[in-house]
CSV table of C-alpha atoms in Angstrom, one decimal:
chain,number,residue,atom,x,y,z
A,1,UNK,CA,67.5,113.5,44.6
A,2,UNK,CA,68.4,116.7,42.9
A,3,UNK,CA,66.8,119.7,44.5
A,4,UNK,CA,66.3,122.9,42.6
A,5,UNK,CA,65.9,126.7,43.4
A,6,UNK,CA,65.3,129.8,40.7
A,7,UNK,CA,65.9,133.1,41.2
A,8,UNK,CA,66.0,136.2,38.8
A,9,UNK,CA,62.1,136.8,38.0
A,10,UNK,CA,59.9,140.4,37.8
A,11,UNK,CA,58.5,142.5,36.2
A,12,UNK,CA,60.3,144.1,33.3
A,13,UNK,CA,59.3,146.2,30.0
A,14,UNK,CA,58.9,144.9,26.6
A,15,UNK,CA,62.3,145.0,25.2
A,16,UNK,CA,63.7,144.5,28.0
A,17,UNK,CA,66.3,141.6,29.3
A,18,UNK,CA,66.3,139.5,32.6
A,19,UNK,CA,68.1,136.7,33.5
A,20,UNK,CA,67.4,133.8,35.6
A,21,UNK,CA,69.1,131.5,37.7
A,22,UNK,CA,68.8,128.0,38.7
A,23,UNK,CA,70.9,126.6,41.5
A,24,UNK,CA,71.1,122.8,42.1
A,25,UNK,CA,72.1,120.6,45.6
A,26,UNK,CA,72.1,117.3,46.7
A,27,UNK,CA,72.7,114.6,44.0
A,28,UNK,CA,74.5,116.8,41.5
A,29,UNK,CA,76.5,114.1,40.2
A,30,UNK,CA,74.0,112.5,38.7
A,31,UNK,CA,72.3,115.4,36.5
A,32,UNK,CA,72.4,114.8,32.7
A,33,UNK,CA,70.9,117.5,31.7
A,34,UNK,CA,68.6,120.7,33.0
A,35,UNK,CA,65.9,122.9,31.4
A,36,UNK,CA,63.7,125.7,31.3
A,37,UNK,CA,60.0,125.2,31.0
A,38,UNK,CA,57.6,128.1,32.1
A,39,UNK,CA,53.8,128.3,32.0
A,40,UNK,CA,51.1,131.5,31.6
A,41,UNK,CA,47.8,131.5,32.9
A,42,UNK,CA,44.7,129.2,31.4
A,43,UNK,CA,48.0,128.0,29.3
A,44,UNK,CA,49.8,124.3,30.0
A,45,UNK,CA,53.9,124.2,30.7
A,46,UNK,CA,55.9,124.5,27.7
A,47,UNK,CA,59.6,123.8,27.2
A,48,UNK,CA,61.5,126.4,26.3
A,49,UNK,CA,65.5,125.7,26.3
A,50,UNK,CA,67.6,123.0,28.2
A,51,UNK,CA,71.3,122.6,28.1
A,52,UNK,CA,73.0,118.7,28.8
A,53,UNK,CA,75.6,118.9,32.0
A,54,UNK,CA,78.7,117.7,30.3
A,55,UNK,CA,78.7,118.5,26.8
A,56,UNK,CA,76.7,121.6,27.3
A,57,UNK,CA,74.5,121.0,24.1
A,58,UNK,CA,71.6,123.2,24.0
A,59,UNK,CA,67.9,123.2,22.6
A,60,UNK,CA,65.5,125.9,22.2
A,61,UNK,CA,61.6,126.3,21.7
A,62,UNK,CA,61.6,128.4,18.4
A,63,UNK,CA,59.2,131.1,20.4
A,64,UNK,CA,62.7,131.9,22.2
A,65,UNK,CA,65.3,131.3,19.6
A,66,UNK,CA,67.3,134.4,18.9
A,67,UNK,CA,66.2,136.1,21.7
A,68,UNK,CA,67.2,133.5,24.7
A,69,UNK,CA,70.2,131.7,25.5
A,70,UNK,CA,70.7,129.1,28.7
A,71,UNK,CA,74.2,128.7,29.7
A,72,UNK,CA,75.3,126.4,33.1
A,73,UNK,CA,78.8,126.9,35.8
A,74,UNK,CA,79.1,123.6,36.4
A,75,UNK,CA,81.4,124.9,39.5
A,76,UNK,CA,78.4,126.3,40.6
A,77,UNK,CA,75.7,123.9,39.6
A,78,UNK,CA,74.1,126.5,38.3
A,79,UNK,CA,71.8,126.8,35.3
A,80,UNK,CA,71.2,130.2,33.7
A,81,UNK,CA,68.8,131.6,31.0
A,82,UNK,CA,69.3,135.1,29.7
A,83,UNK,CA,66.2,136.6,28.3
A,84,UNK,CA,66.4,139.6,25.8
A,85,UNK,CA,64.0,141.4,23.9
A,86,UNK,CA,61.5,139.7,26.1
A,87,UNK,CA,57.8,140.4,24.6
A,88,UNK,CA,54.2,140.2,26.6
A,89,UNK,CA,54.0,137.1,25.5
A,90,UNK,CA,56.8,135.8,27.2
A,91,UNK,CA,55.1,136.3,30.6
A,92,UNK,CA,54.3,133.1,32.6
A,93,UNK,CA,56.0,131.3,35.6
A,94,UNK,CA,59.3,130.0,34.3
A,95,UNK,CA,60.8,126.8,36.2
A,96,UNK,CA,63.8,125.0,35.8
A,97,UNK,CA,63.9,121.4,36.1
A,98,UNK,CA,66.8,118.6,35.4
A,99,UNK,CA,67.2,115.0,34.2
A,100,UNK,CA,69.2,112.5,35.9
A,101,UNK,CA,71.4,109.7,34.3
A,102,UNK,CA,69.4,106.9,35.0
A,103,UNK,CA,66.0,108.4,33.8
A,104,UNK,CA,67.3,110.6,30.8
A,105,UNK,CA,63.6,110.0,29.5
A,106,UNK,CA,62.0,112.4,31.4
A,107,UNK,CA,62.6,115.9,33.6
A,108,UNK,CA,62.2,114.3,37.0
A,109,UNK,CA,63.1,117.3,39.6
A,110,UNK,CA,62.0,120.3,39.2
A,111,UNK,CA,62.0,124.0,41.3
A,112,UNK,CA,59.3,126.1,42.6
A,113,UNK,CA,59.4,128.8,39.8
A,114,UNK,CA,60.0,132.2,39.3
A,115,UNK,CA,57.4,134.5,38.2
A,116,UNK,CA,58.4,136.7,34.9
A,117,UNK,CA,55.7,139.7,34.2
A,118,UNK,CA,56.5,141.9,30.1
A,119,UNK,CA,54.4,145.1,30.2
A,120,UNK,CA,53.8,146.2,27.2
């Protein structure tokens, strides 16, 4: 089991940057890969960046590109997204979640979320 915890949401301006954290525990060893999903009201979960453990390749949502990028400290077993620009639109609950070796099909652990509110 790989338990994860964000940290790093509020309430910013539009324009502005945040940047969230992920920390991992327990079966660390066995994480392929880890990702950012978040969802807005009435709205269903959308991915929006992951990065794989080892390698550190990354994927975006195209919504994001440009404006995000996630980085990880293995060391740590953290997981990181920085947000810039950030737009209304980019407002939702934002969770990060990871894939283990031996179900690479799927994002099976995922944390509680962070809320991230854009005025405008």
């Amino acid at each position: 089991q790989v338990q994860l915890v964000e940290s790093g949401g509020g309430l910013v301006q539009a324009g502005g940057s945040l940047r969230l954290s992920c920390a991992a525990s327990g079966r660390t060893f066995s994480i392929y890969s880890m990702g950012w999903f978040r969802q807005a009201p009435g709205k269903e979960r959308e991915f929006v960046a992951s990065i794989t453990w080892s390698g550190g390749s990354t994927s975006y949502a195209d919504s994001v590109k440009g404006r995000f990028s996630i980085s990880r400290d293995n060391a740590k077993n953290t997981v990181y997204v920085q947000m810039n620009s950030l737009k209304p639109e980019d407002t939702a609950v934002y969770y990060c979640a990871a894939k283990v070796f031996s179900r690479v099909a799927e994002f099976g652990s995922w944390g509680p979320g962070t809320q991230v509110t854009v005025s405008s």
